[in-house]
PDB file of C-alpha atoms and ligand atoms in Angstrom:
ATOM      1  CA  UNK A   1       8.546   1.821 -22.372  1.00 46.00           C
ATOM      2  CA  UNK A   2       8.453   5.359 -21.628  1.00 48.00           C
ATOM      3  CA  UNK A   3      11.516   6.960 -20.251  1.00 53.00           C
ATOM      4  CA  UNK A   4       9.998  11.054 -19.685  1.00 53.00           C
ATOM      5  CA  UNK A   5      10.605  12.259 -16.862  1.00 57.00           C
ATOM      6  CA  UNK A   6       7.532  12.151 -14.416  1.00 54.00           C
ATOM      7  CA  UNK A   7       6.417  15.645 -14.958  1.00 54.00           C
ATOM      8  CA  UNK A   8       6.322  15.086 -18.805  1.00 56.00           C
ATOM      9  CA  UNK A   9       3.664  11.944 -18.796  1.00 59.00           C
ATOM     10  CA  UNK A  10       0.165  12.894 -20.293  1.00 65.00           C
ATOM     11  CA  UNK A  11      -0.827   8.635 -18.775  1.00 90.00           C
ATOM     12  CA  UNK A  12       0.077   9.449 -15.162  1.00 97.00           C
ATOM     13  CA  UNK A  13      -3.135   7.682 -13.388  1.00 98.00           C
ATOM     14  CA  UNK A  14      -4.485  10.504 -10.582  1.00 98.00           C
ATOM     15  CA  UNK A  15      -7.210  10.016  -8.586  1.00 98.00           C
ATOM     16  CA  UNK A  16      -9.896  10.723 -11.144  1.00 98.00           C
ATOM     17  CA  UNK A  17      -8.380   8.735 -12.895  1.00 97.00           C
ATOM     18  CA  UNK A  18      -8.957   5.591 -10.849  1.00 98.00           C
ATOM     19  CA  UNK A  19     -12.936   7.417  -9.859  1.00 98.00           C
ATOM     20  CA  UNK A  20     -13.623   6.240 -13.626  1.00 98.00           C
ATOM     21  CA  UNK A  21     -12.239   3.348 -14.306  1.00 98.00           C
ATOM     22  CA  UNK A  22     -14.457   2.166 -11.305  1.00 98.00           C
ATOM     23  CA  UNK A  23     -17.308   3.849 -12.893  1.00 98.00           C
ATOM     24  CA  UNK A  24     -15.653   2.178 -16.604  1.00 98.00           C
ATOM     25  CA  UNK A  25     -16.225  -1.065 -15.020  1.00 98.00           C
ATOM     26  CA  UNK A  26     -12.003  -1.017 -15.685  1.00 98.00           C
ATOM     27  CA  UNK A  27     -10.502  -3.226 -11.984  1.00 98.00           C
ATOM     28  CA  UNK A  28      -7.315  -1.422 -10.116  1.00 98.00           C
ATOM     29  CA  UNK A  29      -4.274  -2.832  -9.527  1.00 98.00           C
ATOM     30  CA  UNK A  30      -2.297  -1.809  -6.443  1.00 98.00           C
ATOM     31  CA  UNK A  31       1.146  -3.321  -4.991  1.00 99.00           C
ATOM     32  CA  UNK A  32       3.166  -1.966  -2.235  1.00 98.00           C
ATOM     33  CA  UNK A  33       6.577  -0.835  -2.532  1.00 99.00           C
ATOM     34  CA  UNK A  34       8.567   1.260  -0.125  1.00 98.00           C
ATOM     35  CA  UNK A  35      12.230   1.854  -1.877  1.00 98.00           C
ATOM     36  CA  UNK A  36      12.663   3.480  -5.676  1.00 98.00           C
ATOM     37  CA  UNK A  37      13.901   0.247  -7.533  1.00 98.00           C
ATOM     38  CA  UNK A  38      11.283  -2.022  -6.244  1.00 98.00           C
ATOM     39  CA  UNK A  39       8.794   0.693  -7.388  1.00 98.00           C
ATOM     40  CA  UNK A  40      10.614   1.638 -10.847  1.00 98.00           C
ATOM     41  CA  UNK A  41       9.678  -2.288 -11.830  1.00 98.00           C
ATOM     42  CA  UNK A  42       6.280  -1.677 -10.428  1.00 98.00           C
ATOM     43  CA  UNK A  43       6.120   1.535 -12.689  1.00 98.00           C
ATOM     44  CA  UNK A  44       7.550   0.173 -15.419  1.00 97.00           C
ATOM     45  CA  UNK A  45       5.446  -2.992 -15.390  1.00 98.00           C
ATOM     46  CA  UNK A  46       2.191  -0.577 -15.540  1.00 97.00           C
ATOM     47  CA  UNK A  47       0.737  -1.182 -11.952  1.00 98.00           C
ATOM     48  CA  UNK A  48      -1.765   1.671 -11.869  1.00 98.00           C
ATOM     49  CA  UNK A  49      -2.115   2.410  -8.416  1.00 98.00           C
ATOM     50  CA  UNK A  50       1.638   2.085  -5.582  1.00 99.00           C
ATOM     51  CA  UNK A  51       1.331   2.380  -1.936  1.00 99.00           C
ATOM     52  CA  UNK A  52       3.968   2.888   0.387  1.00 99.00           C
ATOM     53  CA  UNK A  53       2.472   0.901   3.101  1.00 98.00           C
ATOM     54  CA  UNK A  54       3.346   1.193   6.604  1.00 98.00           C
ATOM     55  CA  UNK A  55       3.717  -2.698   5.755  1.00 98.00           C
ATOM     56  CA  UNK A  56       7.106  -1.341   5.632  1.00 98.00           C
ATOM     57  CA  UNK A  57       7.484  -2.235   9.354  1.00 98.00           C
ATOM     58  CA  UNK A  58       7.207  -5.177   8.875  1.00 97.00           C
ATOM     59  CA  UNK A  59       8.060  -6.182   5.616  1.00 97.00           C
ATOM     60  CA  UNK A  60      11.446  -3.397   6.081  1.00 97.00           C
ATOM     61  CA  UNK A  61      12.171  -3.017   9.504  1.00 98.00           C
ATOM     62  CA  UNK A  62      11.211  -6.123  11.025  1.00 97.00           C
ATOM     63  CA  UNK A  63       8.725  -4.997  13.788  1.00 97.00           C
ATOM     64  CA  UNK A  64       5.897  -7.269  14.454  1.00 96.00           C
ATOM     65  CA  UNK A  65       3.220  -4.403  14.094  1.00 98.00           C
ATOM     66  CA  UNK A  66       2.909  -1.496  12.077  1.00 98.00           C
ATOM     67  CA  UNK A  67       2.926   0.591  15.148  1.00 98.00           C
ATOM     68  CA  UNK A  68       6.479   1.440  15.223  1.00 98.00           C
ATOM     69  CA  UNK A  69       6.270   3.696  12.131  1.00 98.00           C
ATOM     70  CA  UNK A  70       7.164   7.467  12.187  1.00 98.00           C
ATOM     71  CA  UNK A  71       5.611  10.103   9.977  1.00 98.00           C
ATOM     72  CA  UNK A  72       9.912  10.115   9.138  1.00 98.00           C
ATOM     73  CA  UNK A  73      10.443   6.708   8.124  1.00 98.00           C
ATOM     74  CA  UNK A  74       6.777   6.890   5.761  1.00 98.00           C
ATOM     75  CA  UNK A  75       8.127  10.010   4.580  1.00 98.00           C
ATOM     76  CA  UNK A  76      12.018   8.996   3.781  1.00 98.00           C
ATOM     77  CA  UNK A  77       9.980   5.396   2.343  1.00 98.00           C
ATOM     78  CA  UNK A  78       7.615   7.388  -0.122  1.00 98.00           C
ATOM     79  CA  UNK A  79      10.263   9.988  -1.144  1.00 98.00           C
ATOM     80  CA  UNK A  80      12.226   6.621  -2.132  1.00 98.00           C
ATOM     81  CA  UNK A  81       9.011   5.524  -3.889  1.00 98.00           C
ATOM     82  CA  UNK A  82       8.358   9.023  -5.779  1.00 98.00           C
ATOM     83  CA  UNK A  83      11.149   9.523  -7.309  1.00 98.00           C
ATOM     84  CA  UNK A  84      11.511   5.807  -9.085  1.00 98.00           C
ATOM     85  CA  UNK A  85       7.320   6.129 -10.412  1.00 98.00           C
ATOM     86  CA  UNK A  86       6.913   7.722 -13.785  1.00 97.00           C
ATOM     87  CA  UNK A  87       3.499   6.866 -14.040  1.00 98.00           C
ATOM     88  CA  UNK A  88       1.704   4.884 -11.178  1.00 98.00           C
ATOM     89  CA  UNK A  89      -0.517   6.947  -8.295  1.00 98.00           C
ATOM     90  CA  UNK A  90       1.716   7.244  -5.242  1.00 98.00           C
ATOM     91  CA  UNK A  91      -0.491   6.909  -2.355  1.00 99.00           C
ATOM     92  CA  UNK A  92       2.162   6.618   1.392  1.00 99.00           C
ATOM     93  CA  UNK A  93      -0.059   5.361   4.557  1.00 98.00           C
ATOM     94  CA  UNK A  94      -0.157   8.145   7.706  1.00 98.00           C
ATOM     95  CA  UNK A  95       1.807   6.039   9.769  1.00 98.00           C
ATOM     96  CA  UNK A  96      -0.044   5.630  13.863  1.00 98.00           C
ATOM     97  CA  UNK A  97      -0.777   8.369  16.048  1.00 98.00           C
ATOM     98  CA  UNK A  98       0.574  10.830  13.082  1.00 98.00           C
ATOM     99  CA  UNK A  99      -3.808  11.952  12.033  1.00 98.00           C
ATOM    100  CA  UNK A 100      -5.810  10.716  15.325  1.00 97.00           C
ATOM    101  CA  UNK A 101      -4.859  12.920  17.999  1.00 97.00           C
ATOM    102  CA  UNK A 102      -6.139  15.703  15.947  1.00 98.00           C
ATOM    103  CA  UNK A 103      -7.117  17.187  12.760  1.00 98.00           C
ATOM    104  CA  UNK A 104      -5.514  19.774  12.611  1.00 98.00           C
ATOM    105  CA  UNK A 105      -1.714  17.769  13.289  1.00 98.00           C
ATOM    106  CA  UNK A 106      -3.465  14.877  10.700  1.00 98.00           C
ATOM    107  CA  UNK A 107      -3.017  17.686   8.042  1.00 98.00           C
ATOM    108  CA  UNK A 108       0.030  18.956   9.465  1.00 98.00           C
ATOM    109  CA  UNK A 109       1.609  15.211   8.748  1.00 98.00           C
ATOM    110  CA  UNK A 110      -0.290  14.887   5.362  1.00 98.00           C
ATOM    111  CA  UNK A 111       0.863  18.156   3.963  1.00 98.00           C
ATOM    112  CA  UNK A 112       4.293  16.805   5.043  1.00 98.00           C
ATOM    113  CA  UNK A 113       4.119  13.801   2.944  1.00 98.00           C
ATOM    114  CA  UNK A 114       3.041  15.333   0.370  1.00 98.00           C
ATOM    115  CA  UNK A 115       5.027  18.601   0.131  1.00 98.00           C
ATOM    116  CA  UNK A 116       8.581  16.567   1.731  1.00 98.00           C
ATOM    117  CA  UNK A 117       7.503  13.041  -0.104  1.00 98.00           C
ATOM    118  CA  UNK A 118       6.209  14.501  -3.149  1.00 98.00           C
ATOM    119  CA  UNK A 119       3.131  11.465  -2.245  1.00 98.00           C
ATOM    120  CA  UNK A 120       0.265  12.335  -4.682  1.00 98.00           C
ATOM    121  CA  UNK A 121      -2.075  11.029  -1.714  1.00 99.00           C
ATOM    122  CA  UNK A 122      -2.260   9.769   1.845  1.00 99.00           C
ATOM    123  CA  UNK A 123      -4.096   7.118   3.547  1.00 99.00           C
ATOM    124  CA  UNK A 124      -5.763   6.560   7.018  1.00 98.00           C
ATOM    125  CA  UNK A 125      -6.879   3.984   9.158  1.00 98.00           C
ATOM    126  CA  UNK A 126     -10.659   3.850  10.512  1.00 98.00           C
ATOM    127  CA  UNK A 127     -14.313   5.271   8.836  1.00 98.00           C
ATOM    128  CA  UNK A 128     -16.732   7.805  11.477  1.00 97.00           C
ATOM    129  CA  UNK A 129     -14.214   9.086  14.602  1.00 97.00           C
ATOM    130  CA  UNK A 130     -11.342  10.015  11.674  1.00 98.00           C
ATOM    131  CA  UNK A 131     -14.138  11.724   8.879  1.00 98.00           C
ATOM    132  CA  UNK A 132     -13.419  14.976  10.363  1.00 98.00           C
ATOM    133  CA  UNK A 133      -9.678  14.489   9.826  1.00 98.00           C
ATOM    134  CA  UNK A 134     -10.808  13.074   6.313  1.00 98.00           C
ATOM    135  CA  UNK A 135     -12.614  16.483   5.646  1.00 98.00           C
ATOM    136  CA  UNK A 136     -10.104  18.692   6.772  1.00 98.00           C
ATOM    137  CA  UNK A 137      -7.362  17.218   5.159  1.00 98.00           C
ATOM    138  CA  UNK A 138      -9.304  16.957   1.462  1.00 98.00           C
ATOM    139  CA  UNK A 139     -10.462  20.188   1.925  1.00 98.00           C
ATOM    140  CA  UNK A 140      -7.308  21.431   1.845  1.00 98.00           C
ATOM    141  CA  UNK A 141      -6.400  20.402  -1.317  1.00 98.00           C
ATOM    142  CA  UNK A 142      -5.086  16.616   0.272  1.00 98.00           C
ATOM    143  CA  UNK A 143      -6.257  14.030  -1.550  1.00 98.00           C
ATOM    144  CA  UNK A 144      -7.894  10.877   0.692  1.00 99.00           C
ATOM    145  CA  UNK A 145      -8.011   6.793   0.817  1.00 99.00           C
ATOM    146  CA  UNK A 146      -9.597   5.481   3.075  1.00 98.00           C
ATOM    147  CA  UNK A 147      -8.651   1.597   4.752  1.00 98.00           C
ATOM    148  CA  UNK A 148     -11.576  -0.129   6.494  1.00 98.00           C
ATOM    149  CA  UNK A 149     -12.087  -3.547   7.986  1.00 98.00           C
ATOM    150  CA  UNK A 150      -8.712  -4.962   9.682  1.00 98.00           C
ATOM    151  CA  UNK A 151      -6.579  -2.428  10.031  1.00 98.00           C
ATOM    152  CA  UNK A 152      -3.358  -3.135  11.661  1.00 97.00           C
ATOM    153  CA  UNK A 153      -3.006  -0.064  13.294  1.00 98.00           C
ATOM    154  CA  UNK A 154      -5.158  -1.256  15.592  1.00 97.00           C
ATOM    155  CA  UNK A 155      -3.745  -4.155  16.487  1.00 97.00           C
ATOM    156  CA  UNK A 156      -4.002  -4.306  19.404  1.00 96.00           C
ATOM    157  CA  UNK A 157      -6.858  -3.259  20.680  1.00 95.00           C
ATOM    158  CA  UNK A 158      -8.692  -6.114  18.001  1.00 95.00           C
ATOM    159  CA  UNK A 159      -5.554  -8.669  19.776  1.00 96.00           C
ATOM    160  CA  UNK A 160      -5.989 -10.361  16.373  1.00 94.00           C
ATOM    161  CA  UNK A 161      -5.162 -10.837  12.443  1.00 94.00           C
ATOM    162  CA  UNK A 162      -8.715 -12.496  11.820  1.00 96.00           C
ATOM    163  CA  UNK A 163     -11.251 -11.857   9.286  1.00 97.00           C
ATOM    164  CA  UNK A 164     -13.560  -8.805  10.109  1.00 97.00           C
ATOM    165  CA  UNK A 165     -17.032  -8.164  10.413  1.00 97.00           C
ATOM    166  CA  UNK A 166     -18.437 -11.095   9.793  1.00 97.00           C
ATOM    167  CA  UNK A 167     -21.037  -9.968  12.541  1.00 98.00           C
ATOM    168  CA  UNK A 168     -24.168  -8.492  11.238  1.00 98.00           C
ATOM    169  CA  UNK A 169     -23.480  -5.272  13.581  1.00 98.00           C
ATOM    170  CA  UNK A 170     -19.811  -4.956  13.117  1.00 98.00           C
ATOM    171  CA  UNK A 171     -21.204  -5.502   9.217  1.00 98.00           C
ATOM    172  CA  UNK A 172     -23.792  -2.661   9.436  1.00 98.00           C
ATOM    173  CA  UNK A 173     -21.036   0.094  10.927  1.00 98.00           C
ATOM    174  CA  UNK A 174     -18.661  -0.949   8.490  1.00 98.00           C
ATOM    175  CA  UNK A 175     -20.891   0.401   5.729  1.00 98.00           C
ATOM    176  CA  UNK A 176     -21.785   3.129   7.545  1.00 98.00           C
ATOM    177  CA  UNK A 177     -17.792   4.202   7.821  1.00 98.00           C
ATOM    178  CA  UNK A 178     -17.536   3.708   4.508  1.00 98.00           C
ATOM    179  CA  UNK A 179     -20.630   6.158   3.153  1.00 98.00           C
ATOM    180  CA  UNK A 180     -19.330   8.402   5.742  1.00 98.00           C
ATOM    181  CA  UNK A 181     -15.679   8.464   4.385  1.00 98.00           C
ATOM    182  CA  UNK A 182     -17.335   8.851   0.710  1.00 98.00           C
ATOM    183  CA  UNK A 183     -19.095  11.803   1.915  1.00 98.00           C
ATOM    184  CA  UNK A 184     -15.783  13.178   4.119  1.00 98.00           C
ATOM    185  CA  UNK A 185     -14.506  13.178   0.522  1.00 98.00           C
ATOM    186  CA  UNK A 186     -12.309  10.006   0.070  1.00 98.00           C
ATOM    187  CA  UNK A 187     -11.763   9.522  -3.686  1.00 98.00           C
ATOM    188  CA  UNK A 188     -11.120   5.793  -2.767  1.00 99.00           C
ATOM    189  CA  UNK A 189     -11.274   2.889  -0.246  1.00 99.00           C
ATOM    190  CA  UNK A 190      -9.384   0.043   1.043  1.00 99.00           C
ATOM    191  CA  UNK A 191     -10.892  -2.768   2.718  1.00 98.00           C
ATOM    192  CA  UNK A 192      -9.143  -5.197   4.035  1.00 98.00           C
ATOM    193  CA  UNK A 193      -9.668  -8.483   4.968  1.00 98.00           C
ATOM    194  CA  UNK A 194     -14.044  -8.881   5.016  1.00 98.00           C
ATOM    195  CA  UNK A 195     -16.796 -11.082   3.586  1.00 98.00           C
ATOM    196  CA  UNK A 196     -16.921 -10.863   0.215  1.00 98.00           C
ATOM    197  CA  UNK A 197     -20.411 -10.301   0.430  1.00 98.00           C
ATOM    198  CA  UNK A 198     -20.336  -7.786   2.386  1.00 98.00           C
ATOM    199  CA  UNK A 199     -16.996  -6.157   0.277  1.00 98.00           C
ATOM    200  CA  UNK A 200     -19.825  -6.684  -2.870  1.00 98.00           C
ATOM    201  CA  UNK A 201     -22.284  -4.152  -0.908  1.00 98.00           C
ATOM    202  CA  UNK A 202     -20.377  -1.770  -0.388  1.00 98.00           C
ATOM    203  CA  UNK A 203     -19.122  -2.174  -3.396  1.00 98.00           C
ATOM    204  CA  UNK A 204     -22.534  -1.220  -4.627  1.00 98.00           C
ATOM    205  CA  UNK A 205     -23.156   1.563  -2.454  1.00 98.00           C
ATOM    206  CA  UNK A 206     -20.098   3.293  -3.123  1.00 98.00           C
ATOM    207  CA  UNK A 207     -19.989   5.445  -6.204  1.00 98.00           C
ATOM    208  CA  UNK A 208     -15.731   5.944  -5.300  1.00 98.00           C
ATOM    209  CA  UNK A 209     -13.391   2.724  -5.807  1.00 98.00           C
ATOM    210  CA  UNK A 210     -12.922   0.230  -3.183  1.00 99.00           C
ATOM    211  CA  UNK A 211      -9.355  -1.826  -3.351  1.00 98.00           C
ATOM    212  CA  UNK A 212      -9.614  -5.195  -1.583  1.00 98.00           C
ATOM    213  CA  UNK A 213      -7.318  -7.411   0.487  1.00 98.00           C
ATOM    214  CA  UNK A 214      -8.257 -10.087   0.997  1.00 98.00           C
ATOM    215  CA  UNK A 215     -11.933  -9.251   0.632  1.00 98.00           C
ATOM    216  CA  UNK A 216     -13.267 -10.924  -2.279  1.00 98.00           C
ATOM    217  CA  UNK A 217     -13.090 -10.441  -6.046  1.00 98.00           C
ATOM    218  CA  UNK A 218     -16.369  -7.801  -6.298  1.00 98.00           C
ATOM    219  CA  UNK A 219     -14.186  -4.313  -5.432  1.00 98.00           C
ATOM    220  CA  UNK A 220     -13.621  -2.423  -7.976  1.00 98.00           C
ATOM    221  CA  UNK A 221      -9.352  -3.212  -7.361  1.00 98.00           C
ATOM    222  CA  UNK A 222      -6.946  -5.494  -5.976  1.00 98.00           C
ATOM    223  CA  UNK A 223      -3.782  -4.950  -3.098  1.00 99.00           C
ATOM    224  CA  UNK A 224      -1.215  -6.757  -2.269  1.00 98.00           C
ATOM    225  CA  UNK A 225       2.202  -6.678   0.107  1.00 98.00           C
ATOM    226  CA  UNK A 226       4.741  -6.718  -3.026  1.00 98.00           C
ATOM    227  CA  UNK A 227       7.116  -8.821  -0.464  1.00 98.00           C
ATOM    228  CA  UNK A 228       4.218 -11.102   0.050  1.00 98.00           C
ATOM    229  CA  UNK A 229       3.487 -12.166  -3.907  1.00 98.00           C
ATOM    230  CA  UNK A 230       6.948 -12.206  -4.925  1.00 98.00           C
ATOM    231  CA  UNK A 231       7.054 -15.008  -2.650  1.00 98.00           C
ATOM    232  CA  UNK A 232       9.676 -12.713  -0.593  1.00 97.00           C
ATOM    233  CA  UNK A 233       8.364 -13.499   3.217  1.00 89.00           C
ATOM    234  CA  UNK A 234       7.670 -17.514   3.026  1.00 85.00           C
ATOM    235  CA  UNK A 235       6.259 -17.857   6.141  1.00 87.00           C
ATOM    236  CA  UNK A 236       3.098 -15.494   5.549  1.00 91.00           C
ATOM    237  CA  UNK A 237       0.986 -17.464   3.527  1.00 93.00           C
ATOM    238  CA  UNK A 238      -2.996 -16.707   4.383  1.00 96.00           C
ATOM    239  CA  UNK A 239      -5.675 -17.747   2.198  1.00 96.00           C
ATOM    240  CA  UNK A 240      -5.958 -14.434   0.199  1.00 98.00           C
ATOM    241  CA  UNK A 241      -1.950 -14.555  -0.960  1.00 98.00           C
ATOM    242  CA  UNK A 242      -1.637 -15.007  -4.195  1.00 98.00           C
ATOM    243  CA  UNK A 243       1.982 -15.860  -4.958  1.00 97.00           C
ATOM    244  CA  UNK A 244       3.549 -14.701  -8.829  1.00 98.00           C
ATOM    245  CA  UNK A 245       6.996 -16.017  -7.582  1.00 98.00           C
ATOM    246  CA  UNK A 246       9.452 -17.433  -5.021  1.00 97.00           C
ATOM    247  CA  UNK A 247      11.740 -15.102  -5.068  1.00 98.00           C
ATOM    248  CA  UNK A 248      13.334 -16.433  -1.550  1.00 98.00           C
ATOM    249  CA  UNK A 249      14.124 -18.858  -3.002  1.00 97.00           C
ATOM    250  CA  UNK A 250      15.709 -17.703  -6.343  1.00 98.00           C
ATOM    251  CA  UNK A 251      17.170 -15.331  -3.734  1.00 98.00           C
ATOM    252  CA  UNK A 252      19.263 -17.753  -2.272  1.00 98.00           C
ATOM    253  CA  UNK A 253      20.107 -19.836  -4.991  1.00 98.00           C
ATOM    254  CA  UNK A 254      21.777 -16.310  -5.747  1.00 98.00           C
ATOM    255  CA  UNK A 255      23.260 -15.997  -2.986  1.00 98.00           C
ATOM    256  CA  UNK A 256      24.647 -19.714  -2.465  1.00 98.00           C
ATOM    257  CA  UNK A 257      26.419 -19.133  -6.345  1.00 98.00           C
ATOM    258  CA  UNK A 258      27.320 -17.013  -5.325  1.00 98.00           C
ATOM    259  CA  UNK A 259      29.646 -17.529  -2.308  1.00 98.00           C
ATOM    260  CA  UNK A 260      29.924 -21.333  -3.986  1.00 98.00           C
ATOM    261  CA  UNK A 261      32.387 -19.173  -6.893  1.00 98.00           C
ATOM    262  CA  UNK A 262      33.962 -17.052  -4.208  1.00 98.00           C
ATOM    263  CA  UNK A 263      34.851 -19.731  -2.201  1.00 98.00           C
ATOM    264  CA  UNK A 264      36.646 -21.732  -5.257  1.00 98.00           C
ATOM    265  CA  UNK A 265      38.100 -18.708  -6.305  1.00 98.00           C
ATOM    266  CA  UNK A 266      35.971 -19.017  -9.594  1.00 98.00           C
ATOM    267  CA  UNK A 267      34.447 -15.107  -9.219  1.00 98.00           C
ATOM    268  CA  UNK A 268      36.188 -13.543 -10.448  1.00 98.00           C
ATOM    269  CA  UNK A 269      36.953 -14.801 -14.039  1.00 97.00           C
ATOM    270  CA  UNK A 270      39.753 -12.806 -16.593  1.00 97.00           C
ATOM    271  CA  UNK A 271      36.863 -10.495 -18.587  1.00 97.00           C
ATOM    272  CA  UNK A 272      35.614  -9.190 -15.233  1.00 98.00           C
ATOM    273  CA  UNK A 273      38.629  -7.145 -13.628  1.00 97.00           C
ATOM    274  CA  UNK A 274      40.733  -4.382 -15.431  1.00 97.00           C
ATOM    275  CA  UNK A 275      44.355  -4.749 -16.452  1.00 92.00           C
TER     276      UNK A 275
HETATM  277  O1  KIV B 301       0.237  -1.031   5.060  1.00 73.02           O
HETATM  278  C1  KIV B 301      -0.528  -2.228   3.621  1.00 73.02           C
HETATM  279  O2  KIV B 301       1.096  -2.205   2.917  1.00 73.02           O
HETATM  280  C2  KIV B 301      -1.088  -1.569   4.103  1.00 73.02           C
HETATM  281  C3  KIV B 301      -2.290  -2.603   2.312  1.00 73.02           C
HETATM  282  C4  KIV B 301      -1.781  -3.807   3.897  1.00 73.02           C
HETATM  283  C5  KIV B 301      -3.599  -2.121   2.155  1.00 73.02           C
HETATM  284  O3  KIV B 301      -2.234  -0.739   3.771  1.00 73.02           O
END
């Protein structure tokens, strides 16, 4: 893997790259990261897009929902991730209430995310109601990713994390929202926890890429929360999640061994100390 500085890379993934990937029929890979070390591992492995999700609220901060996350929290996590990345596109979630009140406030939040954290793009949840805000941010030169379906910042409105848009009316609204967002200038849309046939329809009707999480195989790309797919989080097992490792067990075993070695006086040994 190249050790070139981020600014020197010519193969960096941009928002334009992901749009072209859709046109070429190349699936887009996206995972979450919230810190420098994890971001570096994902980037070196060749991930296309890193999302600094407000799921940091759950997996990093231990909250039940994403609602408590602040702009300051997200700027901190995003700046850590950006320092670990040389190739991937880094997208940062704007947290709850940092963009819903006025379009002006949304633009200030998005601008801070770009200037203070170094994000390459921002993600906002919602459809038609935020389309004017999206346009204002895009017009200022900041790329925006949309997010439809299960939008976790609205959990207190939904009351549940169940699959969205199973009924005809909500499905039609979601399609309209996707088209509104595309018209407002988003370069891509996350579709979370919706029926696969609906995701297929949305994907076919848009010229920008869709990235699915629990939205089936027909999206232009897929995203998972890295802590979930690495098996760090053993109590979360929705149907859509594929676990690629059992790091919870591996880490726990390693820590048990370390404790045992310290207790026995087996660590450090002769080679592990300075004479
Ligand atoms: O916050 C997040 O991690 C997300 C993904 C689940 C898409 O928004």
